[in-house]
DNA sequence: GCGTTTACGTTGCAACTGCAATGCAAACGG
DNA sequence: CCGTTTGCATTGCAGTTGCAACGTAAACGC
C-alpha cells in the first residue's frame, strides 16, 4: 500500500487534529500522542510527517492562516463585482470575527499561536507580512471611499486602517473571552464604520449575523 | 526563624518569578521547578505557598490585573483634578498599551493568560466584570464629552466605548506581535480619539511616548 | 528477482511534569 | 519544658513528554 499517499493531505489531516485538540484543551495540551490519538493514527506516523513538534506547529499555524484567508476571499467573492468600500470592509472584517463555533475554534487556536509567537519571534515573520498587506488594502479602501465622498476626508487613511484592523482584532479577543455576545461586537464594528465612512445604508445594517446554535442538550 | 514571614509577600515574590518565566519563555514553560529556580527558592517552598499549580496561576493572573490597574489609576491621578474626558481616555488607554519593556512583559503574560482562560472559562469571571466596568466608565466619559459639545452627538456612547476599548486591545496585540512600532499604535489611538471626539488640542498630541531603549549591545 | 525507497507501527528512553510524603528546625502556647 | 504549629527542604513517584531507534511490509526501479 505505501507510496500511494498524498503527503500534503496527510499533513493537513494531522494539522486538523492538532487544531481540534488546541481548540478544546488549549495549545499546551498539544502533544505528539494527543494529536495522533485525535487523528486516529499512530504517533509514529505523526513523526513520519513532521520530524519535530515545532515543524508541526508551524505548519498548523500556516493552515489556520490559509483557512481564514480562504474564508475572507470567498465571502468577498460572493459580493459580486466591485462592491462599495464599506460593504467590502464590513464583509471582510465580520468574516474575520469569531462569530460562530467554527471560527471560534480557529480563533482560539490563533490566539494561542499569537501568545506562542510572542515568545518565538522568528515564527512571526509571515504574520507581519500578512498584516502589512491587510493594512495596505484597508487603507486603499478608505481612500477610495474618501475619493467617492462617502467618508470624512480629514482622516488619515493609514492611521484609520490601523485603528480599524485593531478594532476587529480587539473585538475578536473579547469575543473569545466571552466578554460580550456577537451582536455587541457587530454593532461596535458597524459603529466604527459609521464613524469612519458616515452612516450606513440601512439595508446593510445587521446582516451577516450568524445563526445562533441552540445550547447543547 | 520560621513564623516571621509575610505570607502575601512571599506569594507575590513567587508570582513575580512566574511572570518573568512566562514573559521570557511562554506560559507553557511555567512549571513549579522553573518558577522556583527563577525565584531562587526550592520547589518545596512554592508548594508550601500554593497547594496546586492552578492556584499559583490564578494568583499570578490577579497580580497582573492589579498591577495594570494600579498603573492606570496612578497615571490618571497624575492628571490632576477633573481632566477633560479626552485627556482621561487617552491617558488610560495609552497606559494600558504595552509601550515599554515592562508593560510588554506584562502584556505577554496577559496574552498567554487570555489564551489560557479561553479554554478554562471558569477563571474568566473576574475579567468579565472588569471589562464591563471599564466599558461603562469609557461610555460615561464619551457621554460627558458629548454633553460638553466636544464630541459628535450622533455616536452611540455604548458602541463607541466597545469599539474604543477594542482598538486599545487590538493595538496591544499587534504591538506584542511586533507588527508595528509603538508610535504607529499611539498615532492610531489618537486618530481614533480624533474621530470620536473631534480634533485634539495640539499640546496633547504625541505626548507620553515612551523612551526608546537603545538596542542591546 | 532484488535492492532501494516509502510508509508506517512499536518500543524504549531520558527528561520533565505536578504533587504527595516525609523530615526537620525554629518559634510559639501552655 | 514540651507539644504544636509554621516554614521550608528533600525525596520519591506515577505519569507524560519529545524523539531516536528499530522493525516490517509494500510499491517501485532495474
Coordinates of C-alpha atoms (C1' of nucleotides) in Angstrom, one line a residue:
Chain A
X1 CA 0.0 0.0 0.0
X2 CA 2.8 2.5 0.6
X3 CA 3.9 5.2 -1.9
X4 CA 0.2 5.9 -2.9
X5 CA -0.3 8.7 -0.3
X6 CA -0.6 12.4 -0.8
X7 CA 1.9 13.9 1.5
X8 CA 0.2 17.3 1.9
X9 CA -3.1 15.7 2.5
X10 CA -1.8 13.7 5.4
X11 CA -0.1 16.7 6.9
X12 CA -3.3 18.6 6.7
X13 CA -5.2 15.8 8.4
X14 CA -2.8 15.8 11.2
X15 CA -2.9 19.6 11.5
X16 CA -6.6 19.4 11.7
X17 CA -6.4 17.1 14.6
X18 CA -3.9 19.4 16.2
X19 CA -6.3 22.3 15.9
X20 CA -9.2 20.3 17.4
X21 CA -7.0 19.5 20.4
X22 CA -5.8 23.0 20.7
X23 CA -9.3 24.5 20.4
X24 CA -10.7 22.1 23.0
X25 CA -8.0 21.9 25.6
X26 CA -5.5 24.6 24.8
X27 CA -2.2 24.7 23.0
X28 CA -0.4 23.3 25.9
X29 CA -2.3 20.1 25.6
X30 CA -0.9 19.6 22.1
X31 CA 1.5 16.7 22.2
X32 CA 2.5 14.2 19.6
X33 CA 0.5 11.5 21.2
X34 CA -2.6 13.6 21.8
X35 CA -2.6 14.8 18.2
X36 CA -2.0 11.3 16.9
X37 CA -4.9 9.9 19.0
X38 CA -7.2 12.7 17.9
X39 CA -6.3 12.0 14.3
X40 CA -6.8 8.3 14.9
X41 CA -3.3 7.4 13.8
X42 CA -0.1 6.2 15.5
X43 CA 2.3 8.6 17.0
X44 CA 4.9 7.2 14.7
X45 CA 3.1 8.4 11.7
X46 CA 2.9 11.9 13.1
X47 CA 6.7 11.7 13.5
X48 CA 6.9 10.5 9.9
X49 CA 5.3 13.6 8.5
X50 CA 6.7 16.1 10.9
X51 CA 10.2 15.5 12.0
X52 CA 9.8 17.7 15.0
X53 CA 7.0 19.2 17.0
X54 CA 7.9 22.7 16.1
X55 CA 7.6 21.8 12.4
X56 CA 4.1 20.5 13.1
X57 CA 3.1 23.7 15.0
X58 CA 4.4 25.9 12.3
X59 CA 2.6 24.0 9.6
X60 CA -0.6 24.1 11.6
X61 CA -0.3 27.9 12.1
X62 CA 0.0 28.2 8.3
X63 CA -3.1 26.2 7.9
X64 CA -5.1 28.4 10.2
X65 CA -4.0 31.5 8.3
X66 CA -4.8 30.0 4.9
X67 CA -8.2 28.9 6.1
X68 CA -9.2 32.3 7.4
X69 CA -7.8 33.9 4.2
X70 CA -9.9 31.5 2.1
X71 CA -12.9 32.4 4.2
X72 CA -12.4 36.1 3.5
X73 CA -11.8 35.7 -0.2
X74 CA -14.8 33.5 -0.5
X75 CA -17.1 36.0 1.3
X76 CA -15.7 38.8 -0.7
X77 CA -16.2 37.0 -4.0
X78 CA -19.8 36.4 -3.0
X79 CA -20.3 40.2 -3.0
X80 CA -20.2 40.3 -6.8
X81 CA -18.4 42.9 -8.9
X82 CA -16.9 46.0 -7.3
X83 CA -18.9 46.4 -4.1
X84 CA -18.7 49.6 -2.2
X85 CA -15.7 50.1 0.0
X86 CA -17.9 50.0 3.0
X87 CA -19.5 46.7 2.1
X88 CA -16.2 45.2 1.3
X89 CA -14.6 46.3 4.6
X90 CA -17.6 45.2 6.6
X91 CA -17.7 41.8 4.9
X92 CA -14.0 41.2 5.4
X93 CA -13.8 42.2 9.0
X94 CA -17.0 40.5 10.0
X95 CA -15.7 37.4 8.4
X96 CA -12.6 37.5 10.5
X97 CA -14.5 37.8 13.7
X98 CA -15.1 34.6 15.7
X99 CA -18.8 34.7 15.3
X100 CA -19.7 31.1 15.0
X101 CA -18.3 27.9 16.6
X102 CA -16.0 27.1 13.7
X103 CA -14.4 30.5 13.7
X104 CA -14.3 30.5 17.5
X105 CA -12.3 27.3 17.4
X106 CA -9.9 28.8 14.8
X107 CA -9.8 31.9 16.9
X108 CA -8.8 30.1 20.0
X109 CA -6.0 28.4 18.1
X110 CA -4.9 31.7 16.5
X111 CA -4.9 33.4 19.9
X112 CA -2.8 30.6 21.4
X113 CA -0.4 30.8 18.5
X114 CA -0.2 34.5 19.0
X115 CA 1.0 34.0 22.5
X116 CA 3.3 31.3 21.2
X117 CA 4.9 33.6 18.6
X118 CA 5.1 36.4 21.1
X119 CA 7.9 34.4 22.7
X120 CA 9.2 32.8 19.5
X121 CA 9.6 35.9 17.2
X122 CA 11.3 34.0 14.4
X123 CA 8.0 32.3 13.5
X124 CA 6.1 35.5 13.3
X125 CA 7.6 36.8 10.0
X126 CA 4.8 35.6 7.9
X127 CA 2.2 37.2 10.1
X128 CA 3.9 40.6 9.8
X129 CA 3.7 40.5 6.0
X130 CA 0.1 39.5 6.2
X131 CA -0.9 42.4 8.5
X132 CA 1.0 44.8 6.4
X133 CA -0.8 43.7 3.3
X134 CA -4.2 43.8 5.0
X135 CA -3.4 47.3 6.3
X136 CA -2.5 48.5 2.9
X137 CA -5.6 47.1 1.4
X138 CA -7.9 48.6 4.1
X139 CA -6.2 52.0 3.7
X140 CA -6.8 51.8 0.0
X141 CA -10.5 51.1 0.5
X142 CA -10.7 54.0 2.9
X143 CA -9.0 56.3 0.4
X144 CA -11.4 55.1 -2.3
X145 CA -14.4 55.9 0.0
X146 CA -12.9 59.3 0.6
X147 CA -12.5 59.9 -3.1
X148 CA -16.1 58.9 -3.6
X149 CA -17.1 61.5 -1.0
X150 CA -18.5 58.8 1.3
X151 CA -16.0 59.3 4.1
X152 CA -14.7 62.2 6.1
X153 CA -11.8 63.4 4.0
X154 CA -9.8 64.6 7.0
X155 CA -9.0 61.3 8.5
X156 CA -5.6 59.8 7.6
X157 CA -6.3 56.5 5.8
X158 CA -3.2 54.8 7.1
X159 CA -4.0 55.5 10.8
X160 CA -7.7 54.8 10.3
X161 CA -6.7 51.5 8.7
X162 CA -4.6 50.6 11.7
X163 CA -7.4 51.5 14.1
X164 CA -10.0 49.6 12.1
X165 CA -8.0 46.5 12.0
X166 CA -7.2 46.9 15.7
X167 CA -11.0 47.2 16.4
X168 CA -11.5 43.9 14.6
X169 CA -8.7 42.2 16.5
X170 CA -9.8 43.6 19.8
X171 CA -13.4 42.6 19.2
X172 CA -12.2 39.1 18.4
X173 CA -10.2 38.8 21.6
X174 CA -13.1 39.9 23.7
X175 CA -15.5 37.6 21.9
X176 CA -13.2 34.7 22.5
X177 CA -13.0 35.7 26.1
X178 CA -16.8 35.6 26.2
X179 CA -16.9 39.2 27.4
X180 CA -19.9 40.0 25.3
X181 CA -22.1 38.4 22.7
X182 CA -21.6 38.5 18.9
X183 CA -24.2 41.1 18.4
X184 CA -22.4 43.6 20.5
X185 CA -19.2 43.1 18.5
X186 CA -21.0 43.5 15.2
X187 CA -22.7 46.6 16.5
X188 CA -19.4 48.1 17.5
X189 CA -17.9 47.2 14.2
X190 CA -20.8 48.9 12.4
X191 CA -20.4 51.9 14.7
X192 CA -16.8 52.2 13.8
X193 CA -17.6 52.0 10.1
X194 CA -20.2 54.7 10.6
X195 CA -17.7 56.8 12.3
X196 CA -15.2 56.4 9.5
X197 CA -17.4 56.4 6.5
X198 CA -20.5 58.1 7.6
X199 CA -23.9 56.4 8.4
X200 CA -24.5 53.1 6.7
X201 CA -27.1 52.4 4.0
X202 CA -29.9 50.9 6.2
X203 CA -30.2 47.7 4.1
X204 CA -26.7 46.8 5.1
X205 CA -27.2 47.0 8.9
X206 CA -27.4 43.9 10.9
X207 CA -26.8 41.5 8.0
X208 CA -24.4 38.6 8.3
X209 CA -25.3 37.8 11.8
X210 CA -24.6 34.2 12.3
X211 CA -27.3 31.7 13.2
X212 CA -27.1 31.1 17.0
X213 CA -26.7 27.5 17.7
X214 CA -29.2 26.2 20.3
X215 CA -27.5 25.3 23.6
X216 CA -26.2 21.8 23.8
X217 CA -28.7 19.3 25.2
Chain B
X1 CA 13.4 31.7 62.0
X2 CA 10.0 30.5 61.0
X3 CA 6.7 32.2 61.7
X4 CA 8.2 35.6 60.9
X5 CA 7.2 35.8 57.3
X6 CA 4.6 37.7 55.4
X7 CA 2.5 35.2 53.6
X8 CA 1.3 37.6 50.9
X9 CA 4.7 38.9 50.3
X10 CA 6.1 35.5 49.5
X11 CA 3.3 34.7 47.2
X12 CA 3.9 37.9 45.3
X13 CA 7.6 37.1 45.1
X14 CA 6.8 33.7 43.6
X15 CA 4.2 35.2 41.3
X16 CA 6.8 37.7 40.1
X17 CA 9.1 34.9 39.2
X18 CA 6.3 33.1 37.4
X19 CA 5.7 36.2 35.3
X20 CA 9.4 36.5 34.4
X21 CA 9.4 32.9 33.2
X22 CA 6.2 33.4 31.3
X23 CA 7.3 36.6 29.7
X24 CA 10.6 35.1 28.6
X25 CA 9.7 31.6 27.6
X26 CA 6.0 31.5 27.4
X27 CA 3.3 30.2 29.7
X28 CA 3.9 26.6 28.8
X29 CA 7.4 26.9 30.3
X30 CA 5.9 27.7 33.6
X31 CA 6.4 24.8 35.9
X32 CA 6.8 24.5 39.6
X33 CA 10.5 23.9 39.3
X34 CA 11.2 26.6 36.8
X35 CA 9.4 29.2 38.8
X36 CA 11.1 28.1 42.0
X37 CA 14.5 28.3 40.3
X38 CA 13.7 31.7 38.9
X39 CA 12.6 32.9 42.3
X40 CA 15.8 31.4 43.8
X41 CA 13.9 29.1 46.2
X42 CA 13.2 25.5 46.5
X43 CA 10.3 23.9 44.7
X44 CA 9.0 22.7 48.1
X45 CA 8.6 26.3 49.2
X46 CA 6.5 27.1 46.1
X47 CA 4.3 24.2 47.0
X48 CA 4.1 25.5 50.5
X49 CA 2.5 28.7 49.4
X50 CA 0.4 27.3 46.5
X51 CA -1.1 24.0 47.1
X52 CA -1.7 23.5 43.4
X53 CA -0.3 24.9 40.2
X54 CA -3.7 26.2 39.2
X55 CA -3.9 28.2 42.4
X56 CA -0.5 29.7 41.6
X57 CA -1.6 30.6 38.1
X58 CA -4.8 32.2 39.2
X59 CA -3.0 34.3 41.8
X60 CA -0.4 35.4 39.2
X61 CA -3.2 36.5 36.9
X62 CA -4.7 38.5 39.7
X63 CA -1.4 40.2 40.3
X64 CA -1.0 41.2 36.6
X65 CA -4.5 42.7 36.6
X66 CA -3.9 44.6 39.9
X67 CA -0.6 45.9 38.6
X68 CA -2.1 47.3 35.4
X69 CA -5.0 48.7 37.3
X70 CA -2.6 50.4 39.7
X71 CA -0.6 51.8 36.7
X72 CA -3.8 53.3 35.3
X73 CA -5.0 54.9 38.5
X74 CA -1.6 56.3 39.1
X75 CA -1.4 57.8 35.6
X76 CA -4.9 59.2 36.0
X77 CA -4.2 60.6 39.4
X78 CA -1.2 62.4 37.9
X79 CA -3.5 64.3 35.7
X80 CA -4.8 66.5 38.5
X81 CA -8.4 67.4 39.2
X82 CA -11.1 66.8 36.6
X83 CA -9.2 66.5 33.3
X84 CA -11.1 66.6 30.1
X85 CA -12.7 63.3 29.0
X86 CA -10.3 63.2 26.1
X87 CA -7.2 63.5 28.2
X88 CA -8.5 61.0 30.6
X89 CA -9.3 58.4 28.0
X90 CA -6.1 58.9 26.1
X91 CA -4.1 58.6 29.3
X92 CA -5.9 55.5 30.4
X93 CA -5.7 53.7 27.1
X94 CA -2.1 54.6 26.4
X95 CA -1.2 53.4 29.8
X96 CA -2.8 50.0 29.1
X97 CA -0.8 49.7 25.8
X98 CA 2.4 47.6 26.0
X99 CA 4.7 50.5 25.1
X100 CA 7.7 49.8 27.1
X101 CA 9.5 46.6 28.1
X102 CA 7.8 46.3 31.5
X103 CA 4.4 46.6 30.0
X104 CA 5.4 44.3 27.2
X105 CA 6.3 41.6 29.6
X106 CA 3.1 42.1 31.4
X107 CA 1.3 42.1 28.1
X108 CA 2.8 38.8 27.0
X109 CA 1.7 37.2 30.3
X110 CA -1.8 38.7 29.9
X111 CA -2.0 37.4 26.4
X112 CA -0.9 34.0 27.4
X113 CA -3.5 34.0 30.2
X114 CA -6.1 35.1 27.8
X115 CA -5.5 32.1 25.7
X116 CA -5.4 30.1 28.9
X117 CA -8.8 31.3 30.1
X118 CA -10.3 30.9 26.6
X119 CA -10.2 27.2 27.4
X120 CA -10.8 27.4 31.1
X121 CA -13.8 29.7 31.2
X122 CA -14.4 29.4 34.9
X123 CA -11.3 31.5 35.6
X124 CA -12.5 34.4 33.4
X125 CA -15.3 35.6 35.6
X126 CA -13.2 38.4 37.2
X127 CA -12.1 39.6 33.7
X128 CA -15.7 40.0 32.6
X129 CA -16.6 42.2 35.5
X130 CA -13.5 44.3 34.9
X131 CA -14.2 44.9 31.2
X132 CA -17.8 45.7 32.0
X133 CA -16.7 48.3 34.4
X134 CA -14.2 49.7 32.0
X135 CA -16.8 49.9 29.3
X136 CA -19.2 51.7 31.5
X137 CA -16.6 54.2 32.5
X138 CA -15.5 54.9 28.9
X139 CA -19.1 55.2 27.8
X140 CA -19.6 57.7 30.6
X141 CA -16.6 59.8 29.5
X142 CA -17.8 59.8 25.9
X143 CA -21.2 60.9 27.1
X144 CA -19.6 63.7 29.1
X145 CA -17.7 64.8 26.1
X146 CA -20.9 64.9 24.0
X147 CA -22.7 66.9 26.7
X148 CA -19.8 69.4 26.6
X149 CA -20.1 69.6 22.9
X150 CA -16.7 68.2 22.2
X151 CA -17.9 65.1 20.5
X152 CA -20.2 64.1 17.7
X153 CA -23.5 63.8 19.4
X154 CA -24.8 61.2 17.0
X155 CA -22.5 58.3 18.0
X156 CA -23.9 55.8 20.5
X157 CA -21.6 56.0 23.6
X158 CA -22.0 52.4 24.4
X159 CA -20.9 51.1 21.0
X160 CA -18.2 53.7 20.7
X161 CA -16.9 52.6 24.1
X162 CA -16.8 49.0 22.9
X163 CA -15.0 50.0 19.7
X164 CA -12.6 52.2 21.6
X165 CA -11.6 49.5 24.1
X166 CA -11.3 47.1 21.2
X167 CA -8.9 49.4 19.4
X168 CA -6.8 49.5 22.5
X169 CA -6.8 45.7 22.9
X170 CA -6.1 45.2 19.2
X171 CA -3.3 47.6 19.2
X172 CA -1.8 45.9 22.2
X173 CA -2.0 42.5 20.4
X174 CA -0.3 43.8 17.3
X175 CA 2.3 45.6 19.4
X176 CA 3.1 42.4 21.2
X177 CA 3.4 40.6 17.9
X178 CA 5.8 43.3 16.8
X179 CA 3.7 44.1 13.8
X180 CA 4.4 47.7 14.1
X181 CA 6.3 50.2 16.4
X182 CA 4.8 52.0 19.4
X183 CA 4.5 55.3 17.5
X184 CA 2.1 53.7 15.0
X185 CA -0.1 52.4 17.8
X186 CA -0.2 55.7 19.5
X187 CA -0.9 57.5 16.3
X188 CA -3.8 55.1 15.6
X189 CA -5.2 55.6 19.1
X190 CA -5.0 59.4 18.7
X191 CA -6.7 59.1 15.3
X192 CA -9.5 57.1 16.9
X193 CA -10.0 59.7 19.6
X194 CA -10.0 62.4 16.9
X195 CA -12.6 60.5 15.1
X196 CA -14.7 60.2 18.2
X197 CA -14.2 63.5 19.9
X198 CA -13.1 65.8 17.2
X199 CA -9.5 67.0 16.6
X200 CA -7.2 67.1 19.6
X201 CA -5.8 70.2 21.3
X202 CA -2.3 70.3 19.7
X203 CA -0.5 70.4 23.0
X204 CA -1.8 66.9 23.7
X205 CA -0.5 65.2 20.6
X206 CA 2.4 62.9 20.8
X207 CA 2.9 63.1 24.5
X208 CA 3.5 60.1 26.7
X209 CA 5.7 58.4 24.0
X210 CA 7.9 56.1 26.0
X211 CA 11.7 56.5 25.8
X212 CA 13.0 54.0 23.3
X213 CA 15.7 51.8 24.8
X214 CA 18.8 51.6 22.6
X215 CA 19.3 48.2 21.0
X216 CA 21.1 45.7 23.2
X217 CA 24.9 45.7 22.6
Chain C
dG1 C1' 14.3 -11.2 -8.7
dC2 C1' 16.2 -7.8 -5.8
dG3 C1' 17.9 -3.8 -3.6
dT4 C1' 16.0 0.7 -2.5
dT5 C1' 12.7 3.7 -1.1
dT6 C1' 8.4 4.9 1.1
dA7 C1' 5.1 4.4 4.8
dC8 C1' 4.3 3.4 8.6
dG9 C1' 4.0 0.8 13.7
dT10 C1' 6.4 -0.4 18.0
dT11 C1' 9.4 0.1 21.7
dG12 C1' 12.4 2.5 24.6
dC13 C1' 14.5 6.2 27.0
dA14 C1' 16.0 10.3 29.3
dA15 C1' 13.9 14.3 30.7
dC16 C1' 10.4 16.5 32.7
dT17 C1' 5.9 17.2 34.9
dG18 C1' 2.6 18.0 39.3
dC19 C1' 2.2 16.5 43.6
dA20 C1' 2.2 13.6 47.9
dA21 C1' 5.0 12.4 51.7
dT22 C1' 8.4 12.9 54.9
dG23 C1' 11.8 15.3 57.7
dC24 C1' 13.3 18.9 60.5
dA25 C1' 14.3 23.1 62.8
dA26 C1' 12.6 27.2 64.7
dA27 C1' 9.0 29.9 67.0
dC28 C1' 5.1 29.9 69.9
dG29 C1' 1.3 28.4 73.5
dG30 C1' 0.6 26.1 77.5
Chain D
dC1 C1' 9.9 22.3 79.3
dC2 C1' 7.2 20.4 75.9
dG3 C1' 3.8 19.6 72.4
dT4 C1' 2.1 22.0 68.4
dT5 C1' 2.3 24.8 64.7
dT6 C1' 4.7 27.1 60.9
dG7 C1' 8.2 27.4 57.3
dC8 C1' 10.7 25.2 54.4
dA9 C1' 13.9 21.3 52.0
dT10 C1' 14.4 16.7 50.2
dT11 C1' 12.9 12.7 48.1
dG12 C1' 10.1 9.8 45.6
dC13 C1' 6.6 8.5 42.3
dA14 C1' 3.5 7.8 38.6
dG15 C1' 2.5 9.9 34.5
dT16 C1' 3.7 12.4 30.3
dT17 C1' 6.7 14.5 27.1
dG18 C1' 9.7 14.7 22.5
dC19 C1' 12.3 11.9 20.0
dA20 C1' 15.6 8.3 18.4
dA21 C1' 15.9 3.5 17.0
dC22 C1' 14.4 -0.3 15.0
dG23 C1' 11.2 -3.4 12.5
dT24 C1' 8.4 -4.5 8.7
dA25 C1' 5.8 -4.6 4.6
dA26 C1' 4.5 -2.8 0.4
dA27 C1' 5.5 -0.4 -4.0
dC28 C1' 9.0 0.8 -7.3
dG29 C1' 13.5 0.8 -10.4
dC30 C1' 16.3 -2.1 -12.7

